[in-house]
XYZ file of C-alpha atoms in Angstrom:
673
model
C 54.465 -20.616 178.686
C 55.037 -19.921 182.450
C 52.515 -17.528 184.017
C 54.511 -14.601 185.493
C 53.951 -13.428 189.068
C 51.512 -10.453 188.869
C 53.202 -7.050 189.154
C 50.447 -5.706 191.432
C 50.811 -8.652 193.795
C 54.345 -7.738 194.751
C 54.278 -6.807 198.413
C 55.902 -3.447 199.368
C 58.903 -2.271 197.245
C 57.026 0.869 196.374
C 60.125 2.709 194.955
C 60.990 -0.267 192.806
C 57.552 -0.522 191.303
C 57.321 3.243 190.798
C 60.692 3.435 189.023
C 59.674 0.587 186.699
C 56.325 2.141 185.913
C 57.831 5.598 185.192
C 60.159 4.006 182.664
C 57.169 2.215 181.113
C 55.466 5.633 180.754
C 58.621 7.414 179.489
C 61.448 5.176 178.238
C 63.479 8.381 177.767
C 64.076 8.316 181.552
C 66.894 5.903 180.855
C 66.163 2.610 182.602
C 66.472 1.414 186.187
C 69.271 -0.079 188.224
C 67.963 -2.140 191.094
C 70.409 -2.645 193.950
C 69.673 -4.920 196.952
C 70.283 -8.048 198.882
C 69.243 -11.442 197.512
C 65.662 -12.558 197.821
C 64.031 -9.148 197.632
C 61.787 -9.606 194.502
C 64.059 -7.762 192.191
C 63.833 -10.210 189.310
C 60.146 -10.997 190.103
C 59.125 -7.350 189.713
C 61.077 -6.833 186.493
C 59.662 -9.960 184.832
C 56.164 -9.030 185.934
C 56.439 -5.621 184.324
C 56.558 -7.161 180.832
C 52.897 -8.308 181.213
C 51.824 -4.733 181.790
C 53.518 -3.272 178.736
C 51.112 -2.346 175.879
C 51.230 -4.404 172.713
C 53.348 -3.046 169.897
C 52.658 -3.011 166.113
C 55.546 -4.352 164.042
C 56.225 -4.767 160.361
C 55.507 -8.342 159.358
C 58.630 -10.538 158.968
C 60.932 -7.743 160.101
C 63.524 -9.213 162.510
C 64.125 -5.796 164.001
C 60.577 -4.960 165.087
C 60.170 -1.875 162.908
C 57.191 0.356 163.661
C 54.924 0.256 160.571
C 54.003 3.871 161.187
C 57.590 5.002 161.003
C 59.924 2.192 159.844
C 63.597 2.596 160.289
C 64.994 3.753 156.919
C 68.276 2.000 157.703
C 66.796 -1.267 158.803
C 68.847 -4.238 157.449
C 65.620 -5.973 156.483
C 64.226 -2.844 154.729
C 63.103 -0.960 152.894
C 59.588 -1.926 154.064
C 56.569 -1.618 151.805
C 53.476 0.084 153.243
C 51.018 -2.167 154.986
C 51.664 -5.621 156.273
C 51.904 -5.345 160.052
C 51.100 -7.411 163.124
C 50.562 -6.776 166.788
C 52.401 -8.693 169.472
C 53.194 -8.324 173.155
C 56.250 -6.306 174.144
C 59.219 -8.585 174.601
C 61.326 -8.988 177.710
C 64.784 -10.169 176.661
C 67.240 -11.406 179.266
C 70.987 -10.931 178.731
C 72.917 -13.707 180.438
C 76.094 -12.772 182.410
C 78.150 -15.115 180.264
C 76.886 -13.857 176.907
C 79.341 -13.174 174.162
C 79.651 -9.869 172.227
C 78.166 -11.564 169.063
C 75.204 -12.743 171.096
C 74.543 -9.190 172.326
C 74.940 -7.146 169.170
C 74.657 -9.820 166.479
C 77.139 -11.278 164.083
C 78.143 -10.960 160.430
C 78.814 -13.896 158.153
C 82.382 -13.003 157.462
C 82.815 -15.724 154.772
C 79.906 -14.385 152.685
C 80.971 -10.805 153.326
C 84.481 -11.514 151.839
C 83.396 -13.789 148.997
C 80.104 -12.270 147.923
C 80.110 -8.775 149.455
C 76.792 -9.557 151.168
C 75.876 -8.171 154.561
C 74.524 -11.381 155.941
C 73.624 -10.353 159.484
C 72.272 -12.470 162.325
C 70.523 -10.168 164.845
C 71.493 -10.276 168.521
C 69.692 -9.623 171.772
C 69.708 -5.836 171.192
C 67.550 -6.313 168.115
C 65.211 -8.701 169.957
C 64.745 -6.179 172.729
C 63.909 -3.241 170.432
C 60.650 -1.587 171.657
C 60.590 -3.905 174.647
C 62.539 -4.537 177.862
C 66.149 -5.648 178.088
C 66.809 -7.174 181.535
C 70.290 -7.800 182.858
C 70.408 -9.832 186.082
C 73.661 -9.372 188.084
C 74.682 -6.552 185.765
C 77.690 -5.922 188.020
C 79.110 -9.279 187.003
C 78.778 -8.546 183.278
C 82.091 -8.037 181.406
C 82.941 -4.348 181.124
C 83.084 -4.330 177.310
C 79.549 -5.814 177.122
C 78.274 -3.160 179.563
C 79.851 -0.476 177.387
C 78.139 -1.838 174.275
C 74.835 -2.137 176.113
C 74.826 1.381 177.515
C 76.033 2.893 174.314
C 73.124 1.325 172.495
C 70.681 2.424 175.152
C 71.974 6.027 174.954
C 71.994 6.267 171.119
C 68.953 4.123 170.415
C 70.891 2.157 167.814
C 73.363 -0.666 167.605
C 76.411 -0.671 165.337
C 78.296 -3.746 164.275
C 81.686 -3.070 162.591
C 83.722 -5.887 161.160
C 86.691 -5.440 158.832
C 85.097 -2.612 156.798
C 81.644 -4.069 156.829
C 79.120 -2.236 159.008
C 75.507 -2.853 159.970
C 73.258 -0.465 161.925
C 69.795 -1.074 163.359
C 67.455 0.583 165.770
C 67.700 -0.555 169.443
C 65.429 1.402 171.732
C 64.483 -0.489 174.860
C 63.696 -0.189 178.576
C 66.995 -1.150 180.225
C 66.668 -2.764 183.615
C 69.647 -4.074 185.614
C 69.642 -5.822 188.972
C 72.626 -6.411 191.253
C 73.668 -7.469 194.744
C 76.289 -4.927 195.930
C 77.948 -7.682 198.047
C 79.182 -9.233 194.815
C 80.891 -6.077 193.556
C 80.024 -2.633 192.369
C 79.669 -1.071 188.935
C 82.137 1.553 187.881
C 80.885 5.088 188.698
C 80.728 6.108 185.085
C 78.491 3.072 184.335
C 76.234 3.847 187.266
C 75.688 7.275 185.863
C 74.365 5.766 182.566
C 71.321 4.263 184.336
C 68.549 6.834 184.612
C 67.188 5.788 188.017
C 68.409 3.622 190.809
C 66.444 1.916 193.624
C 67.773 0.363 196.848
C 65.647 -2.630 197.932
C 65.760 -4.649 201.163
C 63.513 -7.243 202.741
C 60.937 -5.824 205.085
C 61.554 -6.123 208.829
C 57.826 -5.958 209.590
C 56.554 -9.535 210.484
C 53.090 -8.938 209.028
C 54.493 -7.857 205.686
C 56.834 -10.872 205.576
C 53.946 -13.134 206.322
C 51.995 -11.655 203.384
C 54.969 -12.244 201.099
C 55.178 -15.903 202.054
C 51.409 -16.315 201.791
C 51.226 -14.870 198.281
C 54.247 -16.769 197.039
C 52.958 -20.115 198.269
C 49.608 -19.391 196.642
C 51.273 -18.575 193.343
C 53.444 -21.693 193.440
C 50.357 -23.919 194.110
C 48.287 -22.478 191.190
C 50.106 -19.775 189.079
C 47.167 -19.370 186.602
C 44.589 -19.171 189.352
C 46.629 -16.716 191.362
C 47.204 -14.478 188.294
C 43.494 -14.579 187.585
C 42.705 -13.154 191.036
C 44.907 -10.165 190.234
C 43.751 -9.755 186.633
C 41.554 -6.754 187.335
C 44.318 -4.840 189.148
C 46.718 -5.688 186.326
C 44.313 -4.384 183.737
C 43.837 -1.155 185.690
C 47.597 -0.500 185.861
C 47.996 -1.368 182.141
C 45.278 1.131 181.196
C 46.905 3.720 183.433
C 50.251 3.278 181.696
C 48.525 3.861 178.328
C 46.768 6.964 179.627
C 49.973 8.399 181.107
C 51.853 7.876 177.882
C 49.197 9.810 176.006
C 49.191 12.603 178.574
C 53.011 12.912 178.747
C 53.460 15.312 175.815
C 50.950 17.699 177.444
C 52.762 17.903 180.838
C 54.254 21.406 181.458
C 57.601 21.600 183.126
C 57.683 25.159 184.395
C 60.609 27.463 185.004
C 60.301 27.031 188.794
C 60.541 23.310 188.555
C 63.498 23.618 186.255
C 65.278 25.958 188.800
C 64.574 23.451 191.533
C 66.047 20.636 189.468
C 69.146 22.589 188.599
C 69.592 23.819 192.148
C 69.242 20.333 193.535
C 71.867 18.867 191.187
C 74.158 21.686 191.966
C 73.663 21.336 195.734
C 74.548 17.644 195.658
C 77.553 18.309 193.365
C 76.658 15.732 190.682
C 78.976 15.528 187.698
C 77.870 16.674 184.251
C 74.368 17.465 183.085
C 72.880 14.017 182.693
C 71.371 14.135 186.211
C 69.495 17.365 185.373
C 68.011 15.938 182.229
C 67.013 12.619 183.856
C 65.428 14.459 186.840
C 63.394 16.642 184.350
C 62.171 13.597 182.436
C 61.351 11.710 185.702
C 59.457 14.590 187.163
C 57.441 14.927 183.911
C 56.657 11.218 184.003
C 55.605 11.451 187.683
C 53.147 14.211 186.770
C 51.725 12.194 183.916
C 51.433 9.083 186.101
C 49.447 11.232 188.617
C 47.210 12.400 185.819
C 48.443 15.970 186.058
C 49.630 18.392 183.383
C 51.911 20.448 185.719
C 55.093 19.344 187.463
C 54.969 20.055 191.225
C 57.606 20.312 193.865
C 56.698 16.839 195.110
C 57.470 15.463 191.643
C 60.907 17.144 191.681
C 61.568 15.741 195.164
C 60.672 12.208 194.144
C 62.700 12.506 190.935
C 65.754 13.515 192.991
C 65.327 10.525 195.327
C 65.354 8.222 192.292
C 67.883 9.914 190.018
C 70.602 11.294 192.261
C 71.772 8.752 194.912
C 73.966 6.825 192.541
C 75.401 9.934 190.865
C 76.843 11.653 193.922
C 79.268 8.890 194.961
C 82.829 10.075 195.215
C 84.383 6.991 196.669
C 83.659 3.357 195.740
C 83.411 2.519 199.478
C 80.796 5.185 200.208
C 77.258 3.874 200.296
C 74.823 5.672 197.953
C 72.240 7.812 199.498
C 70.742 11.302 199.701
C 70.472 13.740 202.608
C 66.717 14.383 202.575
C 66.926 17.337 204.954
C 69.355 19.074 202.594
C 67.080 18.179 199.653
C 64.057 19.712 201.347
C 66.009 22.821 202.195
C 67.093 23.223 198.575
C 63.571 22.752 197.231
C 62.192 25.218 199.739
C 64.823 27.804 198.963
C 64.076 27.644 195.231
C 60.353 27.184 195.363
C 58.354 29.717 193.291
C 55.122 31.459 193.916
C 53.561 30.373 190.648
C 53.591 26.707 191.594
C 49.979 25.527 191.024
C 50.017 23.577 194.285
C 52.951 24.498 196.450
C 53.862 22.081 199.179
C 56.702 23.507 201.248
C 56.970 20.443 203.405
C 56.119 17.362 201.307
C 55.563 14.127 202.972
C 58.401 11.766 202.192
C 55.889 8.926 201.908
C 53.538 10.853 199.602
C 53.353 10.165 195.940
C 50.970 9.177 193.152
C 48.160 6.815 194.247
C 47.883 3.364 192.894
C 50.488 0.621 192.386
C 54.083 1.822 192.902
C 52.938 5.266 194.123
C 54.543 5.046 197.588
C 57.172 7.660 196.814
C 60.042 8.729 199.005
C 62.884 6.638 200.341
C 62.130 3.413 202.062
C 61.921 3.321 205.814
C 65.316 3.066 207.541
C 64.895 -0.654 208.080
C 64.264 -1.276 204.446
C 66.575 1.310 202.784
C 70.242 1.494 201.985
C 70.966 2.969 205.369
C 69.278 0.068 207.135
C 71.148 -2.351 204.905
C 74.485 -0.866 205.918
C 73.461 -0.951 209.587
C 72.668 -4.592 209.212
C 75.894 -5.320 207.423
C 78.189 -3.498 209.827
C 77.565 -5.626 212.925
C 78.185 -8.726 210.792
C 81.416 -7.297 209.529
C 82.432 -6.401 213.052
C 81.513 -9.829 214.262
C 83.548 -11.458 211.566
C 86.479 -9.258 212.473
C 86.430 -10.177 216.181
C 89.648 -11.723 217.421
C 90.027 -15.375 218.107
C 90.510 -16.414 221.721
C 93.929 -15.281 222.853
C 96.388 -16.988 225.127
C 96.737 -15.569 228.561
C 98.790 -12.377 228.568
C 98.219 -11.608 224.850
C 97.250 -8.014 224.748
C 94.621 -6.678 222.365
C 94.021 -3.185 221.181
C 90.894 -1.652 219.596
C 90.773 -1.204 215.858
C 92.840 1.679 214.532
C 91.458 4.067 211.869
C 93.065 3.860 208.459
C 95.144 6.779 207.336
C 94.313 8.765 204.203
C 94.419 6.489 201.073
C 96.796 7.300 198.259
C 97.478 6.280 194.634
C 99.633 3.161 194.589
C 102.141 1.760 192.134
C 100.797 -0.821 189.717
C 101.446 -4.357 191.034
C 101.008 -7.018 188.418
C 101.440 -10.715 187.761
C 104.298 -11.563 185.373
C 103.735 -13.534 182.174
C 100.625 -13.746 179.991
C 97.360 -14.949 181.416
C 93.915 -15.862 180.058
C 91.703 -14.744 182.932
C 88.655 -12.478 183.121
C 88.945 -9.105 181.458
C 90.304 -6.427 183.738
C 93.009 -3.817 184.019
C 95.904 -5.281 185.912
C 98.103 -7.915 184.182
C 98.880 -8.781 180.595
C 96.579 -11.437 179.156
C 95.136 -12.945 175.923
C 91.740 -11.323 175.600
C 88.963 -10.649 173.076
C 89.798 -6.910 173.185
C 93.160 -5.260 172.927
C 95.961 -4.903 170.420
C 96.354 -7.604 167.742
C 99.464 -9.677 168.223
C 98.994 -12.517 165.768
C 96.542 -15.013 164.169
C 95.466 -18.602 164.668
C 92.776 -21.022 163.448
C 89.489 -20.299 165.241
C 88.426 -22.698 167.942
C 84.676 -22.652 167.554
C 82.888 -19.532 166.379
C 85.007 -16.892 164.684
C 84.769 -13.630 166.685
C 87.664 -11.457 165.563
C 88.779 -11.875 161.914
C 92.515 -11.354 161.078
C 91.933 -10.154 157.555
C 95.569 -10.284 156.276
C 96.130 -13.801 157.590
C 92.825 -14.986 156.108
C 93.685 -13.574 152.646
C 97.186 -15.044 152.927
C 95.709 -18.514 153.698
C 93.133 -18.342 150.885
C 95.410 -16.876 148.128
C 97.348 -20.052 147.162
C 94.110 -21.981 146.465
C 92.308 -19.491 144.154
C 93.288 -21.180 140.811
C 92.423 -24.660 142.196
C 89.031 -23.369 143.352
C 88.225 -21.977 139.921
C 88.111 -18.380 140.820
C 86.725 -16.352 137.855
C 85.191 -13.200 139.325
C 86.555 -10.334 141.436
C 85.524 -11.949 144.686
C 87.972 -14.041 146.759
C 86.953 -17.713 147.032
C 87.110 -18.297 150.778
C 86.599 -21.535 152.634
C 86.021 -22.079 156.280
C 89.561 -23.439 156.712
C 90.998 -20.194 155.436
C 89.526 -18.052 158.213
C 91.966 -16.901 160.860
C 91.141 -15.601 164.369
C 93.070 -12.573 165.524
C 94.897 -13.092 168.785
C 94.836 -10.067 170.989
C 96.587 -8.939 174.067
C 94.898 -6.866 176.711
C 94.604 -6.793 180.443
C 93.075 -9.173 182.931
C 91.731 -8.894 186.452
C 93.478 -10.959 189.151
C 92.740 -12.388 192.585
C 94.558 -10.102 194.933
C 94.859 -11.890 198.264
C 95.940 -9.692 201.165
C 97.751 -11.396 204.080
C 97.851 -8.718 206.862
C 99.905 -8.883 210.014
C 97.610 -7.716 212.862
C 99.883 -8.680 215.758
C 100.997 -6.593 218.661
C 104.322 -5.800 216.969
C 102.393 -3.839 214.343
C 100.362 -1.913 216.906
C 103.222 -1.264 219.341
C 104.835 1.284 216.980
C 101.496 2.914 216.021
C 101.932 1.657 212.510
C 98.527 -0.008 212.084
C 96.882 3.204 210.926
C 99.491 3.582 208.158
C 99.143 -0.183 207.287
C 95.418 0.062 207.008
C 95.772 3.114 204.857
C 98.143 1.264 202.517
C 95.850 -1.768 202.284
C 92.851 0.562 201.650
C 94.839 2.186 198.900
C 95.517 -1.176 197.319
C 91.828 -2.064 197.598
C 90.921 1.090 195.757
C 93.437 0.182 193.090
C 91.865 -3.352 192.915
C 88.368 -1.823 192.585
C 89.543 0.229 189.579
C 91.290 -2.695 187.993
C 88.327 -5.057 188.359
C 90.052 -7.599 190.574
C 88.655 -10.071 193.005
C 90.036 -9.574 196.551
C 90.387 -11.649 199.651
C 91.726 -10.879 203.148
C 93.605 -13.194 205.535
C 94.787 -11.801 208.899
C 97.078 -13.375 211.473
C 97.736 -12.575 215.118
C 97.681 -14.225 218.551
C 97.531 -17.966 218.144
C 96.501 -18.332 214.494
C 95.128 -16.892 211.293
C 91.622 -16.437 209.880
C 90.062 -15.665 206.495
C 88.540 -12.269 207.261
C 86.969 -12.183 203.815
C 86.872 -15.041 201.254
C 87.704 -14.054 197.678
C 84.989 -11.843 196.332
C 84.335 -9.049 193.798
C 82.960 -6.836 196.627
C 85.877 -4.596 197.464
C 83.506 -2.690 199.756
C 83.192 -5.722 201.987
C 87.031 -5.962 202.166
C 87.241 -2.349 203.242
C 84.575 -2.926 205.979
C 86.532 -5.937 207.314
C 89.738 -3.902 207.296
C 88.174 -1.085 209.175
C 87.075 -3.220 212.079
C 90.284 -5.251 212.249
C 91.712 -5.292 215.798
C 95.340 -5.889 216.665
C 97.345 -7.538 219.442
C 99.097 -10.762 220.428
C 101.886 -12.682 218.885
C 102.942 -12.967 215.211
C 102.066 -16.417 213.722
C 103.422 -15.542 210.265
C 103.533 -19.199 209.191
C 99.845 -19.689 210.061
C 98.931 -16.652 207.954
C 100.870 -17.946 204.968
C 99.440 -21.479 205.269
C 95.948 -20.155 205.517
C 96.484 -18.012 202.413
C 97.843 -21.057 200.580
C 94.659 -22.993 201.415
C 92.536 -20.054 200.173
C 94.352 -20.115 196.843
C 94.058 -23.891 196.499
C 90.307 -23.707 196.861
C 89.937 -20.661 194.635
C 92.067 -22.332 191.924
C 89.411 -25.063 191.635
C 86.583 -22.495 191.386
C 88.234 -20.086 188.947
C 91.345 -21.707 187.424
C 91.885 -19.002 184.768
C 92.202 -16.113 187.330
C 95.785 -15.770 188.378
C 96.551 -14.772 192.015
C 98.713 -11.976 193.433
C 99.563 -12.412 197.074
C 100.213 -9.130 198.967
C 101.811 -9.831 202.403
C 101.705 -6.753 204.697
C 104.093 -7.327 207.613
C 107.331 -6.254 209.232
C 108.645 -9.840 208.725
C 108.752 -10.777 212.361
C 107.594 -14.246 213.392
C 106.916 -15.285 216.961
C 105.117 -18.060 218.834
C 105.832 -21.866 218.770
C 109.079 -23.586 218.105
C 111.286 -22.096 215.324
C 108.709 -19.630 214.045
C 111.085 -18.067 211.478
C 111.944 -21.415 209.952
C 108.303 -22.397 209.755
C 107.484 -19.151 208.021
C 110.243 -19.775 205.501
C 108.953 -23.264 204.658
C 105.414 -21.915 204.234
C 106.694 -19.143 201.958
C 108.554 -21.601 199.790
C 105.213 -23.319 198.982
C 104.212 -20.166 197.047
C 107.578 -19.946 195.303
C 107.333 -23.650 194.165
C 103.910 -23.056 192.577
C 105.026 -19.822 190.890
C 102.507 -17.629 192.724
C 103.276 -13.918 192.224
C 103.816 -12.164 195.504
C 104.706 -8.752 196.960
C 105.776 -8.061 200.529
C 104.852 -4.635 201.815
C 107.619 -3.924 204.426
C 106.115 -2.172 207.431
C 109.268 -2.106 209.477
C 110.213 1.364 210.784
C 112.725 2.983 213.036
C 116.512 3.631 212.725
C 117.401 -0.073 213.167
C 115.937 -2.362 210.534
C 116.338 -6.191 210.602
C 115.380 -6.679 206.946
C 113.132 -9.642 207.780
C 110.507 -8.565 205.233
C 113.087 -8.595 202.508
C 114.097 -12.136 203.483
C 110.476 -13.245 203.463
C 110.117 -11.815 199.945
C 113.092 -13.843 198.794
C 111.571 -17.025 200.239
C 108.285 -16.208 198.489
C 110.113 -15.621 195.170
C 108.572 -12.150 195.096
C 109.575 -8.524 195.664
C 109.564 -6.267 198.722
C 108.436 -2.596 198.805
C 108.293 -0.244 201.716
C 105.171 1.758 202.567
C 106.804 4.850 201.026
C 107.812 3.024 197.887
C 104.231 1.790 197.459
C 103.137 5.334 196.581
C 102.896 5.960 192.878
C 103.957 9.581 193.439
C 106.931 8.896 195.721
C 109.576 9.323 192.968
C 107.632 12.149 191.239
C 107.373 13.915 194.593
C 111.080 13.598 195.140
C 111.801 15.075 191.690
C 109.495 18.050 192.411
C 111.283 18.652 195.704
C 114.669 18.595 194.032
C 113.459 21.005 191.308
C 111.938 23.330 193.866
C 115.205 23.361 195.858
C 117.164 24.140 192.710
C 114.905 27.027 191.809
C 115.134 28.506 195.262
C 118.936 28.144 195.246
C 119.089 29.896 191.826
């Protein structure tokens, strides 16, 4: 067995360690979501935590880790007789990104269920993680339906498996930890809210601290067992402190003043619902127990807010999570009471419980989310810088995007088989049942009527004598279902001088930003190709991070000629490469232009030939016509015809354009009456 890196040997990352330890003390806090750039010890810290967890007593030979002191009365392996238990270390179970639903929740033996009426159940990862840790690396890349199942089980403390009238329930209480790199895409806001705490991590910018990280890592790689032995005493101290804090937790008093501060803080930051208040209360109580106190202080409430609120106050998927600490301090001061055992009107942001993970407060600007954004912005601006322009090609500074709006649904025609999403029709594991087929591999969704129909003609030959149906493997039929898939939405944006000359770039950026918001909600991958001056560039390769696309769009300058053919050819190359990486994901090309083409010999003819490459391959496309003014040339419509797609104007792109017109007509009719 591999020796894990010691938890107490992790350098820095005080907030990360504190959040993990608080959940070890009080699993009711609701788990931790760790957000941060790659290479910041996210996975190392989570895996190291399992070695600190106290051992658990389990019923012998129970596959669901029932507590012998209070076994689950509904355990599929029960009922359990008194006595017969064993102690084992708390498990840390990892959920792979590509796991199936059956692997997560378990699977029923459908054949035995139909023929014998037996609930033959094979436990999944949720059962393995009961009374332990369930770790999901890259949780933002997990399929939505798996995230829903995972968070439902975490909230209810139980997992339910329902298959064709046969149901199994078992306990599933675990410490849920997810890690993610925001550059690879965000979680939906409602899923973010289901994690109790969130922590932003970043690599330290202090040379001495980075040197210590490298020194410890090299020492561990050379001799894992010896390195762990040198930290054994610190590990034992933290393990004992967790046990002591768990015992003290029921005795911690959460006074009315602390409750008012919690409620006032959640109201001041306009969080939705009441989950934030409850999580803050549980976190503040766990902080007091960790500090070996029986009263919750203002500093506990402050630290709880810094861990529990940043991911709950997001209103826009492109806004970075964070908390205004000055506003937080003002709110706590305003609602501080006189009966606080140890009032601290101006708590030190870096203060907190002593010991491992007791740093408290937000990380320093260079290590926190604000620092991460500041590091990312110059890179985005650098990527968005124009290519060298020919002499005389004017260039204008980046225009600000207009207010985004709700767009019409753009979809790919036909029936795909790509990743689950919300845009185009596709054959999926979830959705409405449209038919049945023989299973290819493991049966996941039984089509009961088709299975019975296949087995019925053979009952006499199989010697059926009892009430049960004699079912063979060849009789089973898989249900085919139709749902929605996510697509690759590739934006090809005209950033030439003709777009800026009529002050249209602000409206164009607003339209693309609106489409990016739509892509975020529909779980698409996005890419961005821009063309201007003498050529085209890939401003953003296809990615699940819609935030990154929005950042590139914001810094996009304009000016120069209109090399439309270069933009289309570059987009064609991007699709060719992406087709090799992800062949099941169908593309949707959105060309944002007025249709003009300049520069080089026969620019219009070259653009037409480039467009016909997409039509020949059957690539779905939409042209957003940005032409304005009383005289329209209709070039964007011609381009759409060459692409084999459709053209819409900026006004037609709005989902409420027709509804708004109807309302105006109705209002005019009422006034006239």
